[in-house]
Each structure stands twice: as structure tokens, then as C-alpha cells.
Amino acid sequence: MLLSSLARLEATIDAETTSLTVHDLRDQDDFNRRKSQSLVELARLGRTISADRLSPPEIEGLERVRAKLRRNHELLGIHLRAMQEVSDLVSTMIQSAESDGTYSAVLRYQE
């Protein structure tokens, strides 16, 4: 049961990582839903499985998922930072466009 849960999570992580690599975020909601489902499933399994009784294939599966999650996390962080930078830029541009300069710290001289 654990191995099949890990395989589903691994497939989801692989698909999302590929999507992030090619900058295609259309399926992000689906990836988030699938990862949440996997988290619930693994949490339930975690209550019934003793860590000292994991089989070698289960341990390998967990280590593989951990490594893939690290890479996925890095890519998500890159995308989030880029989105924040774009958001900040757009916000600044909107504020500049809406401002008439009345309260600006910059003094403007008219000639």
C-alpha cells in the first residue's frame, strides 16, 4: 500500500516538476489537489506503519520522493519569487500611473 501511494506521489511530483521546468503552470491547481490527496493518504498510512518495519523498497521509495520533492521545492521557489517580482513591478507601475506627483518626495522644477 505504501509503495503504491509513493508511486502516485512520485508521478505527481515528476509531472509538476516537468511543468515548472517548461514554465507551463496551467495544471497547477490539479497538481496541488493531487499532492494534498497524497499527503492525506500518507498521513493515514503513517499512523499504521512503524518506521522500523519499513522494507528496503519502501525506504528507497521514500528517499526517492524526498529527493524529487527537494528539486520540486526549488523550482516552485523560483517561480514564486519571479511572480512576486512581477507583482511588485506591476504595483509600482500602477502607483506611478495613478500619482500626479503631489505627494512625491521628488521635487519637480518647471521651466
Coordinates of N, CA and C in Angstrom, one line a residue:
M1 N 0.8 -1.2 0.0 CA 0.0 0.0 0.0 C 0.9 1.3 0.0
L2 N 1.9 1.3 0.8 CA 2.8 2.4 0.9 C 3.5 2.7 -0.5
L3 N 4.0 1.6 -1.1 CA 4.7 1.7 -2.3 C 3.8 2.3 -3.4
S4 N 2.5 1.9 -3.5 CA 1.6 2.5 -4.5 C 1.3 3.9 -4.2
S5 N 1.2 4.3 -2.9 CA 1.0 5.7 -2.6 C 2.2 6.5 -3.0
L6 N 3.4 6.0 -2.7 CA 4.6 6.7 -3.1 C 4.7 6.9 -4.6
A7 N 4.3 5.8 -5.3 CA 4.4 5.9 -6.8 C 3.5 6.9 -7.3
R8 N 2.3 7.0 -6.8 CA 1.3 8.1 -7.2 C 1.9 9.5 -6.9
L9 N 2.4 9.7 -5.7 CA 3.0 10.9 -5.4 C 4.2 11.3 -6.2
E10 N 5.0 10.3 -6.5 CA 6.2 10.5 -7.3 C 5.8 10.9 -8.7
A11 N 4.8 10.3 -9.3 CA 4.3 10.6 -10.6 C 3.8 12.1 -10.6
T12 N 3.1 12.5 -9.6 CA 2.6 13.8 -9.5 C 3.7 14.8 -9.4
I13 N 4.7 14.5 -8.6 CA 5.9 15.4 -8.4 C 6.6 15.5 -9.8
D14 N 6.8 14.4 -10.4 CA 7.5 14.4 -11.7 C 6.8 15.3 -12.7
A15 N 5.5 15.1 -12.8 CA 4.7 15.9 -13.8 C 4.7 17.4 -13.4
E16 N 4.6 17.7 -12.1 CA 4.7 19.1 -11.8 C 6.1 19.7 -12.0
T17 N 7.1 19.0 -11.7 CA 8.5 19.4 -11.9 C 8.7 19.7 -13.4
T18 N 8.3 18.8 -14.3 CA 8.4 18.9 -15.7 C 7.6 20.2 -16.1
S19 N 6.4 20.4 -15.6 CA 5.6 21.6 -16.0 C 6.3 22.8 -15.5
L20 N 6.9 22.8 -14.4 CA 7.6 24.0 -13.9 C 8.9 24.3 -14.7
T21 N 9.5 23.2 -15.1 CA 10.8 23.4 -15.9 C 10.5 24.0 -17.3
V22 N 9.3 23.8 -17.9 CA 9.0 24.4 -19.2 C 8.1 25.6 -19.0
H23 N 7.9 26.0 -17.8 CA 7.2 27.3 -17.5 C 5.7 27.1 -17.9
D24 N 5.1 26.0 -17.7 CA 3.7 25.7 -18.0 C 2.9 25.5 -16.7
L25 N 2.3 26.5 -16.2 CA 1.6 26.5 -14.9 C 0.1 26.2 -15.1
R26 N -0.4 25.8 -16.2 CA -1.8 25.6 -16.4 C -2.4 24.5 -15.5
D27 N -1.7 23.5 -15.1 CA -2.2 22.4 -14.3 C -1.9 22.5 -12.9
Q28 N -1.5 23.7 -12.4 CA -1.0 23.8 -11.0 C -2.1 23.5 -10.0
D29 N -3.3 23.9 -10.3 CA -4.4 23.5 -9.4 C -4.6 22.0 -9.2
D30 N -4.5 21.3 -10.3 CA -4.5 19.8 -10.3 C -3.4 19.2 -9.5
F31 N -2.2 19.8 -9.8 CA -1.0 19.2 -9.0 C -1.2 19.5 -7.5
N32 N -1.7 20.6 -7.1 CA -1.9 20.9 -5.7 C -2.9 20.0 -5.1
R33 N -4.0 19.7 -5.8 CA -5.0 18.8 -5.4 C -4.5 17.4 -5.2
R34 N -3.7 16.9 -6.2 CA -3.2 15.6 -6.1 C -2.1 15.4 -5.0
K35 N -1.3 16.5 -4.8 CA -0.3 16.4 -3.7 C -1.0 16.4 -2.4
S36 N -2.1 17.2 -2.2 CA -2.9 17.2 -1.0 C -3.5 15.8 -0.7
Q37 N -4.0 15.2 -1.7 CA -4.6 13.9 -1.6 C -3.5 12.9 -1.1
S38 N -2.3 13.0 -1.7 CA -1.2 12.1 -1.4 C -0.8 12.3 0.1
L39 N -0.8 13.6 0.5 CA -0.4 13.9 1.9 C -1.4 13.3 2.9
V40 N -2.7 13.4 2.6 CA -3.7 12.8 3.5 C -3.5 11.2 3.5
E41 N -3.3 10.7 2.3 CA -3.1 9.2 2.2 C -1.9 8.8 3.0
L42 N -0.8 9.5 2.8 CA 0.5 9.1 3.5 C 0.3 9.3 5.0
A43 N -0.4 10.4 5.4 CA -0.6 10.6 6.9 C -1.3 9.5 7.5
R44 N -2.4 9.0 6.8 CA -3.1 7.9 7.3 C -2.3 6.6 7.4
L45 N -1.5 6.4 6.3 CA -0.6 5.2 6.3 C 0.4 5.3 7.4
G46 N 0.9 6.5 7.7 CA 1.9 6.7 8.7 C 1.5 6.3 10.1
R47 N 0.2 6.4 10.3 CA -0.3 6.0 11.6 C -0.3 4.5 11.8
T48 N -0.3 3.8 10.7 CA -0.4 2.3 10.8 C 0.9 1.6 10.6
I49 N 1.9 2.4 10.1 CA 3.2 1.7 9.8 C 4.3 2.2 10.7
S50 N 5.0 1.2 11.2 CA 6.2 1.5 12.1 C 7.4 1.8 11.3
A51 N 8.1 2.9 11.5 CA 9.3 3.2 10.8 C 10.3 2.2 10.8
D52 N 10.5 1.4 11.9 CA 11.5 0.4 12.0 C 11.1 -0.9 11.2
R53 N 9.9 -0.9 10.7 CA 9.5 -2.1 9.9 C 9.3 -1.9 8.4
L54 N 9.9 -0.8 8.0 CA 9.8 -0.5 6.5 C 10.7 -1.4 5.8
S55 N 10.3 -1.9 4.6 CA 11.1 -2.7 3.8 C 12.1 -1.9 3.0
P56 N 13.2 -2.5 2.5 CA 14.1 -1.8 1.7 C 13.5 -1.0 0.5
P57 N 12.6 -1.7 -0.2 CA 11.9 -0.9 -1.3 C 11.1 0.3 -0.9
E58 N 10.5 0.2 0.3 CA 9.8 1.3 0.9 C 10.7 2.5 1.3
I59 N 11.8 2.1 1.9 CA 12.8 3.1 2.3 C 13.4 3.8 1.0
E60 N 13.7 3.0 0.0 CA 14.2 3.6 -1.3 C 13.1 4.5 -1.9
G61 N 11.9 4.1 -1.9 CA 10.8 4.9 -2.4 C 10.7 6.3 -1.7
L62 N 10.8 6.2 -0.3 CA 10.7 7.4 0.5 C 11.9 8.3 0.2
E63 N 13.1 7.8 0.0 CA 14.3 8.6 -0.3 C 14.2 9.2 -1.7
R64 N 13.6 8.4 -2.6 CA 13.5 8.9 -4.0 C 12.5 10.1 -4.0
V65 N 11.4 10.0 -3.3 CA 10.4 11.0 -3.2 C 10.9 12.2 -2.5
R66 N 11.7 12.0 -1.5 CA 12.3 13.2 -0.8 C 13.2 14.0 -1.7
A67 N 14.1 13.3 -2.5 CA 15.0 14.0 -3.4 C 14.2 14.7 -4.5
K68 N 13.1 14.1 -5.0 CA 12.3 14.8 -6.0 C 11.5 16.0 -5.4
L69 N 11.1 15.9 -4.2 CA 10.5 17.0 -3.5 C 11.4 18.2 -3.4
R70 N 12.7 17.9 -3.1 CA 13.7 19.0 -2.9 C 13.8 19.8 -4.2
R71 N 13.9 19.1 -5.4 CA 14.0 19.7 -6.7 C 12.7 20.5 -7.0
N72 N 11.6 19.9 -6.7 CA 10.3 20.5 -6.9 C 10.2 21.8 -6.1
H73 N 10.6 21.7 -4.9 CA 10.6 22.8 -4.0 C 11.4 24.0 -4.5
E74 N 12.6 23.7 -5.0 CA 13.5 24.7 -5.6 C 12.8 25.4 -6.8
L75 N 12.2 24.6 -7.7 CA 11.6 25.2 -8.8 C 10.3 26.0 -8.4
L76 N 9.6 25.5 -7.5 CA 8.4 26.3 -7.0 C 8.9 27.7 -6.4
G77 N 10.0 27.6 -5.7 CA 10.5 28.8 -5.1 C 10.9 29.8 -6.1
I78 N 11.6 29.4 -7.2 CA 12.0 30.2 -8.3 C 10.8 30.9 -8.9
H79 N 9.7 30.1 -9.2 CA 8.5 30.6 -9.8 C 7.8 31.6 -8.9
L80 N 7.8 31.3 -7.6 CA 7.1 32.3 -6.6 C 7.9 33.6 -6.5
R81 N 9.2 33.5 -6.5 CA 10.0 34.7 -6.5 C 9.8 35.6 -7.7
A82 N 9.8 34.9 -8.9 CA 9.5 35.6 -10.1 C 8.2 36.2 -10.2
M83 N 7.2 35.5 -9.7 CA 5.8 36.1 -9.6 C 5.8 37.3 -8.7
Q84 N 6.5 37.2 -7.6 CA 6.5 38.3 -6.6 C 7.2 39.6 -7.3
E85 N 8.2 39.3 -8.0 CA 8.9 40.4 -8.7 C 8.0 41.1 -9.7
V86 N 7.3 40.3 -10.5 CA 6.4 40.8 -11.5 C 5.3 41.6 -10.8
S87 N 4.8 41.0 -9.7 CA 3.7 41.7 -9.0 C 4.2 43.0 -8.4
D88 N 5.4 43.1 -7.9 CA 5.9 44.3 -7.4 C 6.1 45.4 -8.5
L89 N 6.6 44.9 -9.6 CA 6.8 45.8 -10.7 C 5.5 46.4 -11.2
V90 N 4.5 45.5 -11.4 CA 3.1 46.0 -11.8 C 2.5 47.0 -10.8
S91 N 2.7 46.6 -9.5 CA 2.1 47.5 -8.5 C 2.8 48.9 -8.5
T92 N 4.1 48.9 -8.7 CA 4.9 50.2 -8.8 C 4.4 51.0 -10.0
M93 N 4.2 50.3 -11.1 CA 3.8 51.0 -12.3 C 2.4 51.6 -12.2
I94 N 1.5 50.8 -11.5 CA 0.2 51.3 -11.3 C 0.2 52.5 -10.4
Q95 N 0.9 52.5 -9.3 CA 1.1 53.6 -8.4 C 1.6 54.8 -9.1
S96 N 2.6 54.6 -10.0 CA 3.2 55.7 -10.7 C 2.2 56.3 -11.7
A97 N 1.5 55.5 -12.3 CA 0.5 56.0 -13.3 C -0.6 56.7 -12.6
E98 N -1.0 56.3 -11.4 CA -2.1 57.0 -10.7 C -1.7 58.2 -10.0
S99 N -0.4 58.4 -9.7 CA 0.1 59.5 -9.0 C 0.2 60.7 -9.8
D100 N -0.2 61.9 -9.3 CA 0.1 63.1 -10.1 C 1.3 63.8 -9.6
G101 N 2.0 63.2 -8.6 CA 3.2 63.8 -8.1 C 3.1 64.7 -7.0
T102 N 1.8 65.0 -6.6 CA 1.6 65.9 -5.5 C 2.3 65.6 -4.2
Y103 N 2.3 64.3 -3.9 CA 2.9 63.9 -2.6 C 4.2 63.2 -2.8
S104 N 4.8 63.4 -3.9 CA 6.1 62.7 -4.2 C 7.2 63.4 -3.5
A105 N 8.2 62.7 -3.1 CA 9.4 63.2 -2.4 C 10.3 63.9 -3.4
V106 N 10.1 63.6 -4.7 CA 10.9 64.2 -5.7 C 10.4 65.6 -6.1
L107 N 11.3 66.6 -6.1 CA 10.8 67.9 -6.4 C 11.0 68.1 -7.9
R108 N 9.9 68.7 -8.5 CA 9.9 68.9 -9.9 C 10.0 70.4 -10.2
Y109 N 10.9 70.8 -11.0 CA 11.0 72.2 -11.4 C 10.4 72.4 -12.7
Q110 N 9.6 73.4 -12.8 CA 9.0 73.8 -14.1 C 9.8 74.9 -14.7
E111 N 10.1 74.9 -15.9 CA 10.9 76.0 -16.5 C 10.0 76.8 -17.4

